[in-house]
XYZ file of C-alpha atoms in Angstrom:
299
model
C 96.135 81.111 66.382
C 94.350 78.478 68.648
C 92.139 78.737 71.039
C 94.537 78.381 74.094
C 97.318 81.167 73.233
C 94.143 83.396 71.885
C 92.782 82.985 75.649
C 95.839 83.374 77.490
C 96.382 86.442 75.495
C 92.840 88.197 76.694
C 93.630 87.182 80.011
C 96.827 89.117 80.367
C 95.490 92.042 78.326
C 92.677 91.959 80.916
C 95.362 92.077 83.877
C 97.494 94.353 82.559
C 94.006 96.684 82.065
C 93.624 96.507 85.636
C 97.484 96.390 86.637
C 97.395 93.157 88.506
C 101.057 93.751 89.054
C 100.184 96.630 91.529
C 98.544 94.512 93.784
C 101.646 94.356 95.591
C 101.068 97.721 97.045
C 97.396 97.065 98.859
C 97.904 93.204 99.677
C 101.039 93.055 101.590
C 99.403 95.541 103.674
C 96.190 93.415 104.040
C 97.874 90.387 105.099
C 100.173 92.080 107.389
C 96.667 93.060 109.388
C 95.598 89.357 108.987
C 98.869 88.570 111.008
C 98.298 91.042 113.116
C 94.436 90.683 114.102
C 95.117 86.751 114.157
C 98.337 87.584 117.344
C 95.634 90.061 118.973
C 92.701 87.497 118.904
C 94.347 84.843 120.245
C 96.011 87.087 123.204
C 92.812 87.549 123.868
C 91.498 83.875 124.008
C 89.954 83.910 120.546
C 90.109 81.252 118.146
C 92.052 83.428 115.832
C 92.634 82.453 111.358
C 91.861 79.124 109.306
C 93.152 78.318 106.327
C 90.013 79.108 104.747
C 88.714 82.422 105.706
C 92.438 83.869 104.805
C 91.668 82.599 101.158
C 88.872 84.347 101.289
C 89.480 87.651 102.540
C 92.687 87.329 99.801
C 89.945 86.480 97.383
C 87.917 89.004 98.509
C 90.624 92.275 98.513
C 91.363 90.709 94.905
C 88.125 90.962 93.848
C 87.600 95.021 94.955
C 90.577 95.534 93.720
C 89.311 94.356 90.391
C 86.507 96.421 90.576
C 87.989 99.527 91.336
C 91.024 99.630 88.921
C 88.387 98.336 85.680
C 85.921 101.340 86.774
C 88.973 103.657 86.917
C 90.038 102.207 83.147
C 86.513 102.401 82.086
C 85.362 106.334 83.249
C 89.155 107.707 81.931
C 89.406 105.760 78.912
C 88.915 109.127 77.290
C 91.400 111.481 79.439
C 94.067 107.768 78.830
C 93.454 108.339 75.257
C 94.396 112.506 75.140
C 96.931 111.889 77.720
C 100.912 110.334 75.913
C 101.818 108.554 78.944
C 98.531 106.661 78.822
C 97.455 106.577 75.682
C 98.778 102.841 74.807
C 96.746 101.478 77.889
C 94.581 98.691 76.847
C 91.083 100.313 76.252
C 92.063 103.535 74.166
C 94.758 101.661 72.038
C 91.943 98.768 71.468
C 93.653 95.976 73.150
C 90.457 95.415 75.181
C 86.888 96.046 74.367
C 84.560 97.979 76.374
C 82.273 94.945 77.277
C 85.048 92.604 78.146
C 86.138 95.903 80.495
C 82.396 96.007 82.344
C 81.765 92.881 82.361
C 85.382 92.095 84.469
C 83.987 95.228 86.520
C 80.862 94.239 87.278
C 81.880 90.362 87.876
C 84.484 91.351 90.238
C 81.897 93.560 91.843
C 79.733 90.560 92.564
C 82.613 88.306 93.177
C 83.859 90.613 96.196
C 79.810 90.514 97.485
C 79.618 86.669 96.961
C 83.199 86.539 99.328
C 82.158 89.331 101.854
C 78.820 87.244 102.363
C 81.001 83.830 102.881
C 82.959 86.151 105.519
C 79.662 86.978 107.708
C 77.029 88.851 108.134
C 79.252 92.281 109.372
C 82.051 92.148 106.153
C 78.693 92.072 103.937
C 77.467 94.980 106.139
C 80.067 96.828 105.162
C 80.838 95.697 101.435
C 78.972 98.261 99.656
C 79.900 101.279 101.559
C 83.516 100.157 100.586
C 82.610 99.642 96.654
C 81.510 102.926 96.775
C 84.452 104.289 98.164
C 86.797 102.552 95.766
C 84.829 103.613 93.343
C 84.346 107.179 94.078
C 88.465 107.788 93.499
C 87.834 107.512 89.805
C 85.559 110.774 89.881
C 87.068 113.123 92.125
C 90.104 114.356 89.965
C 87.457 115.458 87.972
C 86.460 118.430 90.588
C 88.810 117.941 93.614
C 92.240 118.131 94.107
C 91.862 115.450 96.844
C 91.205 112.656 94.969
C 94.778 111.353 96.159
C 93.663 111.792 99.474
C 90.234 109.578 98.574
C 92.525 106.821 96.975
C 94.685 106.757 99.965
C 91.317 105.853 102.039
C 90.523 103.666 99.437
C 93.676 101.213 99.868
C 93.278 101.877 103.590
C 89.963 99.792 103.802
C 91.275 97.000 102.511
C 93.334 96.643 106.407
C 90.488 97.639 108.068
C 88.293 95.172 105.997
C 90.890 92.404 106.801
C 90.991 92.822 110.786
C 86.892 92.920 110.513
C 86.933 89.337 108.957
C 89.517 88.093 111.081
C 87.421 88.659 114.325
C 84.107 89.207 112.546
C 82.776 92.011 114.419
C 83.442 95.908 114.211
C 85.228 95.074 118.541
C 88.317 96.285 117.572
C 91.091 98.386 119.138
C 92.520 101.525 117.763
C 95.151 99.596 115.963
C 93.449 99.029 113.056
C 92.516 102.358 112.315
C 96.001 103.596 113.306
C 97.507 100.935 110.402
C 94.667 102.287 108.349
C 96.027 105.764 108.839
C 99.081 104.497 107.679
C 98.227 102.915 104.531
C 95.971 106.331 103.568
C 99.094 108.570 103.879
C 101.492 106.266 102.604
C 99.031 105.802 98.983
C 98.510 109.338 99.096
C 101.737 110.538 99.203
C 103.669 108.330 96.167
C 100.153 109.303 94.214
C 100.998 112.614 94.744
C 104.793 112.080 93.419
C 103.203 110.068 90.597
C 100.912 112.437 89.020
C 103.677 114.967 89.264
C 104.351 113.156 85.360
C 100.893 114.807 84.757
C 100.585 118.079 86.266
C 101.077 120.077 82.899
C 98.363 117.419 81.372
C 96.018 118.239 84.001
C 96.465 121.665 83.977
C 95.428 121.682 80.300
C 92.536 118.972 80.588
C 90.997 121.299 83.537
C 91.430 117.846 85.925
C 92.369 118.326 89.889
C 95.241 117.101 91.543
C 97.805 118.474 94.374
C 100.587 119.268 91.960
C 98.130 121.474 90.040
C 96.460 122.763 92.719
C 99.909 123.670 94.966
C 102.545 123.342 91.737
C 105.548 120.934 91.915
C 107.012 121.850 95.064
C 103.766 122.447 97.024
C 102.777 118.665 95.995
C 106.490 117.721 97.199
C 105.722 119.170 100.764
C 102.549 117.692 100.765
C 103.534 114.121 100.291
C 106.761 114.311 102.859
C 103.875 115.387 105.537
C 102.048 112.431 104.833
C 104.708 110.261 104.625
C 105.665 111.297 108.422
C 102.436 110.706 109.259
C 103.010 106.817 107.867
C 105.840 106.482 109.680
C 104.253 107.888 112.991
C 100.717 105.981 112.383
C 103.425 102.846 112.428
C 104.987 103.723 115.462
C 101.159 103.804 117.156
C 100.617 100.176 115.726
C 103.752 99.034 117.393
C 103.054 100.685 120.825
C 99.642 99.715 120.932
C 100.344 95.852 120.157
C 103.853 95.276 122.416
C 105.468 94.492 119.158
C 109.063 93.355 119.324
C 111.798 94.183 117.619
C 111.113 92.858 114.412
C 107.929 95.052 113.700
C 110.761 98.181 115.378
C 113.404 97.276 112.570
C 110.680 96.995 110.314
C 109.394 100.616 110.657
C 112.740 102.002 110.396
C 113.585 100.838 107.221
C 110.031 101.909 105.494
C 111.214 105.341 107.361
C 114.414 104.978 105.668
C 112.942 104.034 102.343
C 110.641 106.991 102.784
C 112.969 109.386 102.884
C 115.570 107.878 100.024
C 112.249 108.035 98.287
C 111.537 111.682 98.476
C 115.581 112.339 98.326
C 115.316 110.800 94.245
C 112.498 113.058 93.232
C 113.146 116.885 92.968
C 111.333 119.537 91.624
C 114.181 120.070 88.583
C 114.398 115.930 87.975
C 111.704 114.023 87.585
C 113.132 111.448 86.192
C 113.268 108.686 88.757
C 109.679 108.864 89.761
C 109.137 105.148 88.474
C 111.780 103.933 90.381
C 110.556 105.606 92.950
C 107.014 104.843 92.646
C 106.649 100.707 91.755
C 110.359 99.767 93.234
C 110.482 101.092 96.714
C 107.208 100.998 97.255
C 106.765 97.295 96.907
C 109.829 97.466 99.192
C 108.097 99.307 101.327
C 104.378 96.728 101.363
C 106.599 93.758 101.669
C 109.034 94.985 104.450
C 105.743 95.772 106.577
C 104.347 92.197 105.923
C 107.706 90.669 106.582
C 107.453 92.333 109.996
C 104.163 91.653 110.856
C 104.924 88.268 110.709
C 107.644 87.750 112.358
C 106.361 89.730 114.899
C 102.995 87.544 114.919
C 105.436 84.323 115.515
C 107.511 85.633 117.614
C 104.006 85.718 119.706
């Protein structure tokens, strides 16, 4: 094998280790507050987004990302390895080495520093308060059954990061916090359908969760009330910005897709929680961006 094919091959094993397919949940969501921040600054006469602090802040949610899914592969390579679902996952079926795992982890760590620095003085403020956070998910299902709730506020910084190095100061309105709010339900609630595949696992490995903590159709509950709460932290955004009626259809169809969502996953079937979980929500991340900016056009 040469060289080439034999490096293209540890780069995808290396992206498939940290799902780099997924990021179509979190940065849809991030940009969609870059359009959003950009419309508010220059409403109020600020000079608003260049070309080259959105490649950053892009670079930047990339980089935690990074961070946060290899130190999640790294801490449960053990629980992967017990677990059927997850056992073929690159580190325990061997497809990637330990090192190559930290040493993505930690460079992506640094990388998101380096980019939070090149964003000013208050993103790099704030970058290792939100490392921690990401990285603080990946221990809580070990003794708290809110460790979807702690993901959920994970995903939600990455928003709240975006509006902060857009205007570059913590000045901001309630809407960022209110499409933070939305994010943090929305991630918790399809976690909590997701690790419905796991709740007998869990049960067995002594790990926390909502579905073990509540059972099936506690968990079910659980994530429709978040879910409302996404659609309602929406609504706030829309009021509090004079969106049109772009961002308006928007909202209703995530609403819609919400609900066909929790209509395909019952407590006696299972079955469609894939569908359910990478199809309509990246329907749901890309609808929302799609609407923020049109809306941020339309002025």
């Amino acid at each position: 094998m040469s060289a080439a094919p034999a490096s293209w091959l540890v780069v995808r094993r290396l992206g498939g280790l940290v799902r780099f397919s997924h990021t179509i949940f979190g940065l849809p969501f991030a940009l969609a507050a870059v359009a959003l921040a950009h419309r508010h600054a220059l409403s109020h006469g600020g000079p608003g987004l260049d070309a080259g602090r959105l490649a950053l802040i892009v670079l930047a949610f990339t980089a935690a990302r990074t961070t946060a899914m290899g130190f999640n592969r790294i801490v449960d390579r053990q629980i992967d390895a017990a677990n059927p679902r997850t056992a073929m996952r690159e580190l325990p079926a061997g497809l990637v080495s330990l090192r190559a795992a930290t040493a993505l982890t930690v460079g992506s760590a640094l990388a998101f520093l380096a980019f939070a620095w090149l964003l000013g003085p208050v993103p790099l403020l704030l970058a290792p308060g939100c490392l921690a956070v990401v990285l603080a998910y990946s221990l809580f299902k070990r003794f708290s059954w809110s460790a979807h709730l702690v993901l959920g506020v994970a995903l939600a910084l990455a928003p709240g990061g975006a509006w902060v190095a857009v205007t570059g100061d913590l000045a901001a309105p309630a809407t960022p916090l209110w499409l933070m709010l939305a994010v943090a339900t929305w991630v918790a609630g399809f976690d909590i359908l997701y690790s419905l595949q796991d709740e007998q696992f869990d049960r067995e490995q002594q790990l926390h969760s909502i579905p073990v903590r509540f059972g099936t159709v506690g968990a079910l509950v659980f994530s429709g009330v978040l879910h409302v709460g996404t659609v309602a932290a929406l609504i706030a955004v829309h009021l509090r910005e004079g969106l049109g009626l772009a961002h308006a259809v928007g909202v209703a169809l995530i609403a819609a897709i919400l609900v066909y969502e929790h209509a395909i996953v019952r407590p006696g079937d299972l079955t469609r929680i894939d569908k359910a979980f990478f199809d309509l929500n990246g329907y749901i991340s890309m609808a929302y961006l799609a609407c923020a900016l049109v809306a941020t056009l339309a002025g």
